[in-house]
Short mmCIF file of C-alpha atoms in Angstrom, two decimals:
data_model
loop_
_atom_site.label_atom_id
_atom_site.label_comp_id
_atom_site.label_asym_id
_atom_site.label_seq_id
_atom_site.Cartn_x
_atom_site.Cartn_y
_atom_site.Cartn_z
CA MET A 20 0.00 0.00 0.00
CA ILE A 21 2.86 2.39 0.73
CA VAL A 22 4.31 1.82 -2.73
CA PHE A 23 0.94 2.55 -4.28
CA CYS A 24 0.67 5.83 -2.38
CA MET A 25 4.19 6.83 -3.40
CA GLU A 26 3.43 6.06 -7.04
CA TYR A 27 0.24 8.10 -6.77
CA ALA A 28 2.15 11.03 -5.25
CA ILE A 29 4.65 10.89 -8.12
CA LEU A 30 2.15 10.37 -10.94
CA LYS A 31 -0.53 12.83 -9.78
CA PRO A 32 1.39 16.03 -10.77
CA LEU A 33 2.40 14.41 -14.06
CA TYR A 34 -1.22 13.51 -14.76
CA TYR A 35 -2.36 17.10 -14.20
CA LYS A 36 0.56 18.41 -16.27
CA LEU A 37 -0.53 16.29 -19.23
CA GLY A 38 -3.96 17.89 -19.14
CA GLY A 39 -5.72 15.10 -17.28
CA THR A 40 -8.84 15.56 -15.24
CA LYS A 41 -9.03 15.32 -11.50
CA ILE A 42 -8.17 11.90 -10.11
CA MET A 43 -10.84 10.36 -7.93
CA THR A 44 -9.81 7.73 -5.44
CA MET A 45 -11.79 5.43 -3.22
CA GLU A 46 -10.20 7.06 -0.17
CA THR A 47 -11.52 10.48 -1.24
CA LEU A 48 -15.03 9.11 -1.60
CA GLN A 49 -14.89 7.46 1.81
CA LYS A 50 -13.54 10.62 3.50
CA ASP A 51 -16.27 12.73 1.89
CA MET A 52 -18.91 10.21 2.99
CA ILE A 53 -17.65 10.44 6.59
CA ALA A 54 -17.68 14.24 6.37
CA ALA A 55 -21.28 14.15 5.12
CA MET A 56 -22.22 11.86 8.03
CA LYS A 57 -20.64 14.23 10.53
CA ALA A 58 -22.46 17.16 8.92
CA LYS A 59 -25.71 15.13 9.11
CA ASP A 60 -26.31 15.72 5.40
CA LYS A 61 -28.37 12.63 4.65
CA GLY A 62 -28.90 13.27 0.93
CA ARG A 63 -25.22 13.80 0.24
CA LYS A 64 -24.21 10.85 2.42
CA ASP A 65 -26.65 8.56 0.61
CA ALA A 66 -25.38 9.63 -2.81
CA ILE A 67 -21.72 9.14 -1.91
CA SER A 68 -22.54 5.88 -0.13
CA SER A 69 -24.18 4.54 -3.29
CA LEU A 70 -21.03 5.46 -5.24
CA VAL A 71 -18.78 3.72 -2.71
CA SER A 72 -20.86 0.55 -2.79
CA ALA A 73 -21.02 0.56 -6.60
CA VAL A 74 -17.23 0.95 -6.82
CA LYS A 75 -16.69 -1.84 -4.30
CA LYS A 76 -19.06 -4.14 -6.19
CA VAL A 77 -17.30 -3.58 -9.52
CA ALA A 78 -13.90 -3.97 -7.84
CA ILE A 79 -14.92 -7.32 -6.37
CA ASP A 80 -16.37 -8.44 -9.71
CA GLU A 81 -13.11 -7.55 -11.45
CA GLY A 82 -10.98 -9.19 -8.76
CA CYS A 83 -9.17 -6.11 -7.45
CA ARG A 84 -10.83 -5.59 -4.10
CA ASP A 85 -7.71 -4.32 -2.27
CA ASN A 86 -6.09 -1.87 -4.72
CA ILE A 87 -8.94 -0.07 -6.45
CA ALA A 88 -7.58 1.89 -9.41
CA GLU A 89 -8.64 5.48 -10.08
CA GLU A 90 -9.68 4.46 -13.61
CA LEU A 91 -12.18 1.99 -12.15
CA VAL A 92 -13.55 4.63 -9.76
CA ASP A 93 -13.98 7.12 -12.62
CA ARG A 94 -15.66 4.50 -14.82
CA VAL A 95 -18.15 3.58 -12.10
CA ILE A 96 -18.87 7.24 -11.31
CA LEU A 97 -19.68 7.92 -14.97
CA LYS A 98 -21.94 4.87 -15.12
CA GLU A 99 -23.76 5.87 -11.94
CA MET A 100 -24.14 9.43 -13.20
CA LYS A 101 -25.71 8.13 -16.42
CA THR A 102 -28.09 5.91 -14.44
CA VAL A 103 -29.19 8.74 -12.15
CA LYS A 104 -29.62 11.09 -15.14
CA GLU A 105 -31.99 8.53 -16.67
CA GLN A 106 -33.92 8.43 -13.37
CA VAL A 107 -34.22 12.22 -13.38
CA ASP A 108 -35.39 12.24 -17.01
CA SER A 109 -37.93 9.43 -16.57
CA CYS A 110 -39.37 10.64 -13.26
CA PRO A 111 -42.99 11.87 -13.54
CA ALA A 112 -43.34 15.63 -13.08
CA ASP A 113 -45.99 15.23 -10.38
CA ARG A 114 -43.54 13.27 -8.16
CA THR A 115 -41.57 16.30 -7.00
CA ASP A 116 -40.26 14.49 -3.90
CA LEU A 117 -38.61 11.79 -6.02
CA LEU A 118 -37.43 14.31 -8.58
CA GLU A 119 -35.70 16.39 -5.89
CA GLU A 120 -34.04 13.29 -4.44
CA TYR A 121 -32.80 12.14 -7.86
CA GLN A 122 -31.60 15.65 -8.76
CA LEU A 123 -29.65 15.97 -5.49
CA ARG A 124 -28.06 12.58 -6.08
CA TYR A 125 -27.17 13.57 -9.66
CA ASP A 126 -25.63 16.87 -8.51
CA VAL A 127 -23.49 15.13 -5.86
CA ILE A 128 -22.29 12.43 -8.28
CA LYS A 129 -21.51 15.09 -10.91
CA GLU A 130 -19.08 16.72 -8.44
CA TYR A 131 -17.00 13.55 -8.48
CA ALA A 132 -17.27 12.78 -12.19
CA PRO A 133 -14.22 13.33 -14.37
CA SER A 134 -14.62 16.04 -16.97
CA LEU A 135 -15.15 14.64 -20.44
CA MET A 136 -13.65 15.80 -23.71
CA SER A 137 -15.69 18.17 -25.88
CA GLU A 138 -16.78 17.39 -29.42
CA GLU A 139 -14.00 19.58 -30.84
CA GLU A 140 -11.34 17.87 -28.72
CA VAL A 141 -12.59 14.43 -29.78
CA LYS A 142 -12.54 15.42 -33.46
CA ALA A 143 -9.04 16.87 -33.19
CA LEU A 144 -7.72 13.74 -31.44
CA ILE A 145 -9.32 11.40 -33.98
CA LEU A 146 -7.97 13.37 -36.94
CA GLU A 147 -4.52 13.56 -35.35
CA GLN A 148 -4.06 9.98 -34.21
CA PHE A 149 -6.29 8.03 -36.58
CA ALA A 150 -5.99 9.90 -39.90
CA ASP A 151 -5.18 6.71 -41.83
CA VAL A 152 -8.28 4.91 -40.49
CA VAL A 153 -10.52 7.96 -41.01
CA ALA A 154 -9.46 8.03 -44.67
CA SER A 155 -11.16 4.65 -45.17
CA LYS A 156 -14.54 6.19 -44.21
CA ASN A 157 -15.44 2.86 -42.57
CA LYS A 158 -17.36 3.84 -39.43
CA GLY A 159 -17.04 0.41 -37.81
CA MET A 160 -13.28 0.31 -38.28
CA ILE A 161 -12.87 3.87 -36.97
CA MET A 162 -14.98 3.15 -33.87
CA LYS A 163 -13.05 -0.08 -33.24
CA ASN A 164 -9.75 1.83 -33.20
CA VAL A 165 -10.95 4.98 -31.43
CA MET A 166 -13.03 3.56 -28.56
CA PRO A 167 -10.19 1.93 -26.58
CA VAL A 168 -8.32 5.25 -26.57
CA LEU A 169 -11.29 7.50 -25.74
CA LYS A 170 -13.27 5.23 -23.42
CA GLY A 171 -13.86 7.08 -20.15
CA LYS A 172 -12.42 10.29 -21.57
CA ALA A 173 -15.36 11.25 -23.80
CA ASP A 174 -19.05 10.43 -23.98
CA GLY A 175 -19.81 7.55 -26.34
CA LYS A 176 -22.61 9.53 -28.04
CA VAL A 177 -20.22 12.39 -28.78
CA ILE A 178 -17.63 9.98 -30.21
CA ASN A 179 -20.30 8.34 -32.37
CA GLN A 180 -21.52 11.71 -33.70
CA VAL A 181 -17.99 12.86 -34.53
CA VAL A 182 -17.16 9.61 -36.31
CA ALA A 183 -20.45 9.75 -38.23
CA SER A 184 -19.68 13.29 -39.37
CA LEU A 185 -16.18 12.27 -40.45
CA CYS A 186 -17.56 9.38 -42.51
CA GLU A 187 -19.90 11.58 -44.57
#
């Protein structure tokens, strides 16, 4: 564990220097959950608690229960944010109590979510790194090459739209 922390301390400034987003760790989530408990902020505590349990579940499923990588935490946060956004969108307007609860949960999760690349950034990266594949105008081949690089860094819908526009 000490080695992991030392690596994190060394890599964190490098990550920010390269233009990365904030790094979210399991420890940060747990500390924030404890702070929300102490502040008696039930809504915030419940939202962070659901994130912690979702991260732990995925970590156990993937067999890395002890050293939970930041990439895994970010991936789970994005998935949870998408799920809660769907709850907010599908909630009936007359159920204001549920809508407020879902919106609070979405707002809390959004604080922890990594920032995603914009459409312009995605297009620039695709044209820069995958110019030879883009020249083929084969959407399936482009997506196959691009998705491993951009997964977790950009929204899949945005990537799909950019690739579709490049194939026209």
